[in-house]
XYZ file of N, CA, C and O in Angstrom:
260
model
N 22.645 105.022 23.605
C 23.189 103.819 24.214
C 23.455 102.817 23.102
O 22.630 102.518 22.215
N 24.686 102.290 23.136
C 25.080 101.319 22.079
C 24.656 99.931 22.477
O 24.166 99.140 21.678
N 25.006 99.526 23.724
C 24.624 98.134 24.198
C 24.317 98.208 25.652
O 24.766 99.095 26.419
N 23.451 97.289 26.082
C 23.138 97.106 27.477
C 23.260 95.580 27.754
O 22.604 94.785 27.090
N 24.012 95.215 28.786
C 24.122 93.808 29.184
C 23.600 93.773 30.647
O 24.134 94.436 31.532
N 22.533 92.970 30.833
C 21.918 92.843 32.137
C 22.443 91.577 32.846
O 22.394 90.477 32.265
N 22.912 91.734 34.065
C 23.375 90.565 34.858
C 22.304 90.333 35.961
O 22.138 91.098 36.872
N 21.537 89.235 35.768
C 20.412 88.959 36.643
C 20.917 88.624 38.043
O 20.228 88.933 39.029
N 22.061 88.009 38.241
C 22.578 87.674 39.568
C 22.941 88.941 40.366
O 22.523 89.053 41.538
N 23.552 89.896 39.735
C 23.927 91.131 40.463
C 22.890 92.205 40.365
O 22.961 93.209 41.064
N 21.913 92.001 39.424
C 20.905 93.006 39.136
C 21.503 94.325 38.773
O 21.083 95.413 39.130
N 22.555 94.207 37.918
C 23.259 95.384 37.422
C 23.277 95.327 35.903
O 23.394 94.248 35.339
N 23.279 96.522 35.285
C 23.394 96.601 33.876
C 24.716 97.243 33.500
O 25.148 98.180 34.168
N 25.391 96.741 32.450
C 26.563 97.354 31.973
C 26.138 98.004 30.625
O 25.653 97.399 29.702
N 26.307 99.334 30.562
C 25.830 100.140 29.453
C 27.038 100.726 28.699
O 27.912 101.313 29.282
N 27.049 100.570 27.372
C 28.045 101.167 26.540
C 27.370 102.329 25.761
O 26.315 102.107 25.200
N 27.958 103.455 25.782
C 27.379 104.624 25.082
C 28.360 105.173 23.999
O 29.556 104.887 24.055
N 27.797 105.855 23.076
C 28.576 106.588 22.096
C 28.709 108.003 22.623
O 27.796 108.775 22.615
N 29.894 108.317 23.086
C 30.104 109.627 23.766
C 30.062 110.800 22.849
O 30.037 111.980 23.275
N 29.926 110.535 21.515
C 29.716 111.657 20.592
C 28.263 112.001 20.522
O 27.902 113.054 19.937
N 27.352 111.178 21.059
C 25.953 111.384 21.013
C 25.296 111.653 22.338
O 24.187 112.246 22.413
N 25.893 111.246 23.431
C 25.329 111.430 24.763
C 26.419 111.379 25.822
O 27.600 111.094 25.508
N 26.030 111.577 27.059
C 27.035 111.497 28.184
C 26.484 110.468 29.168
O 25.274 110.211 29.196
N 27.408 110.074 30.023
C 26.988 109.190 31.140
C 25.945 109.871 31.999
O 24.912 109.232 32.377
N 26.139 111.158 32.288
C 25.183 111.872 33.101
C 23.800 111.879 32.495
O 22.805 111.630 33.157
N 23.682 112.114 31.158
C 22.410 112.146 30.460
C 21.708 110.775 30.540
O 20.494 110.689 30.749
N 22.480 109.713 30.418
C 21.928 108.319 30.509
C 21.431 108.053 31.946
O 20.318 107.549 32.122
N 22.213 108.459 32.959
C 21.763 108.191 34.340
C 20.517 109.026 34.688
O 19.625 108.562 35.319
N 20.395 110.244 34.148
C 19.206 111.038 34.391
C 18.002 110.373 33.751
O 16.934 110.266 34.308
N 18.163 109.860 32.521
C 17.042 109.212 31.808
C 16.608 107.989 32.567
O 15.412 107.714 32.663
N 17.515 107.201 33.085
C 17.239 105.981 33.833
C 16.332 106.391 35.050
O 15.391 105.703 35.389
N 16.763 107.407 35.716
C 15.971 107.889 36.898
C 14.574 108.345 36.536
O 13.639 108.136 37.255
N 14.444 108.964 35.324
C 13.116 109.532 34.946
C 12.097 108.398 34.702
O 10.912 108.611 34.694
N 12.624 107.118 34.494
C 11.694 105.995 34.255
C 11.516 105.169 35.472
O 10.891 104.122 35.417
N 12.070 105.613 36.634
C 11.781 104.929 37.901
C 12.929 104.164 38.575
O 12.697 103.563 39.582
N 14.111 104.204 37.972
C 15.176 103.476 38.611
C 16.303 104.292 39.150
O 16.864 105.180 38.449
N 16.589 104.094 40.437
C 17.659 104.792 41.083
C 19.005 104.336 40.522
O 19.105 103.240 39.998
N 19.975 105.184 40.593
C 21.311 104.826 40.095
C 22.342 105.458 41.001
O 21.993 106.153 41.983
N 23.583 105.309 40.657
C 24.666 105.903 41.503
C 24.607 107.424 41.610
O 25.175 107.999 42.619
N 23.927 108.069 40.703
C 23.944 109.574 40.766
C 22.590 110.216 40.977
O 22.519 111.230 41.586
N 21.513 109.517 40.531
C 20.158 110.128 40.653
C 19.189 109.093 41.279
O 19.237 107.934 41.023
N 18.275 109.725 42.113
C 17.202 108.904 42.680
C 15.919 109.214 41.884
O 15.671 110.391 41.598
N 15.221 108.136 41.512
C 13.987 108.340 40.796
C 12.957 108.969 41.691
O 12.934 108.773 42.909
N 12.061 109.760 41.101
C 10.989 110.370 41.862
C 10.107 109.256 42.429
O 9.853 108.260 41.720
N 9.694 109.404 43.665
C 8.812 108.389 44.338
C 7.527 108.134 43.453
O 7.150 106.995 43.370
N 6.985 109.193 42.917
C 5.760 109.029 42.141
C 5.971 108.148 40.911
O 5.097 107.437 40.490
N 7.170 108.264 40.291
C 7.454 107.448 39.120
C 7.786 106.021 39.538
O 7.295 105.034 38.958
N 8.598 105.858 40.633
C 8.931 104.523 41.098
C 7.651 103.750 41.491
O 7.561 102.559 41.185
N 6.736 104.432 42.144
C 5.477 103.819 42.614
C 4.633 103.250 41.443
O 3.870 102.338 41.600
N 4.826 103.772 40.221
C 4.061 103.343 39.063
C 4.742 102.083 38.402
O 4.107 101.515 37.498
N 5.934 101.716 38.853
C 6.540 100.509 38.242
C 5.707 99.258 38.546
O 5.092 99.179 39.608
N 5.737 98.357 37.642
C 5.009 97.052 37.835
C 5.721 96.412 39.065
O 6.868 96.564 39.263
N 4.957 95.607 39.794
C 5.489 94.999 40.993
C 6.752 94.188 40.782
O 7.632 94.173 41.643
N 6.838 93.518 39.605
C 8.065 92.704 39.371
C 9.272 93.519 39.137
O 10.424 93.065 39.238
N 9.090 94.836 38.893
C 10.240 95.731 38.581
C 10.700 96.580 39.744
O 11.695 97.276 39.669
N 9.989 96.475 40.888
C 10.370 97.190 42.079
C 11.475 96.494 42.810
O 11.703 95.303 42.684
N 12.173 97.253 43.616
C 13.355 96.736 44.330
C 13.358 97.440 45.678
O 12.700 98.431 45.910
N 14.197 96.921 46.569
C 14.357 97.577 47.887
C 15.123 98.812 47.695
O 16.226 98.827 47.171
N 14.496 99.938 48.134
C 15.154 101.255 48.004
C 15.601 101.718 49.392
O 14.850 101.651 50.318
N 16.810 102.203 49.477
C 17.179 102.852 50.723
C 16.354 104.096 50.972
O 15.860 104.691 50.020
N 16.190 104.395 52.218
C 15.422 105.614 52.574
C 16.118 106.815 52.019
O 17.312 106.838 51.831
N 15.333 107.789 51.707
C 15.934 109.116 51.248
C 16.808 109.666 52.353
O 16.459 109.616 53.499
N 17.955 110.144 51.967
C 18.750 110.838 52.950
C 18.399 112.307 53.034
O 18.046 112.894 52.001
N 18.332 112.803 54.247
C 17.952 114.203 54.373
C 19.245 115.033 54.409
O 20.089 114.868 55.225
N 19.373 115.843 53.334
C 20.598 116.661 53.221
C 20.319 118.040 53.679
O 19.271 118.559 53.574
């Protein structure tokens, strides 16, 4: 990851990557492994549950596929 800009109002991050070193998919997977859902991956409940209270957010229910 080259840069991360966090927008507190929208609660969204804008991430710039060096595509010669990683992919968007790899970054999204890594984000999910530390407890944060994203457009492609849902964090494991066990990892999300360990987040500090200030870092938790309203999560939509799991969809049953």
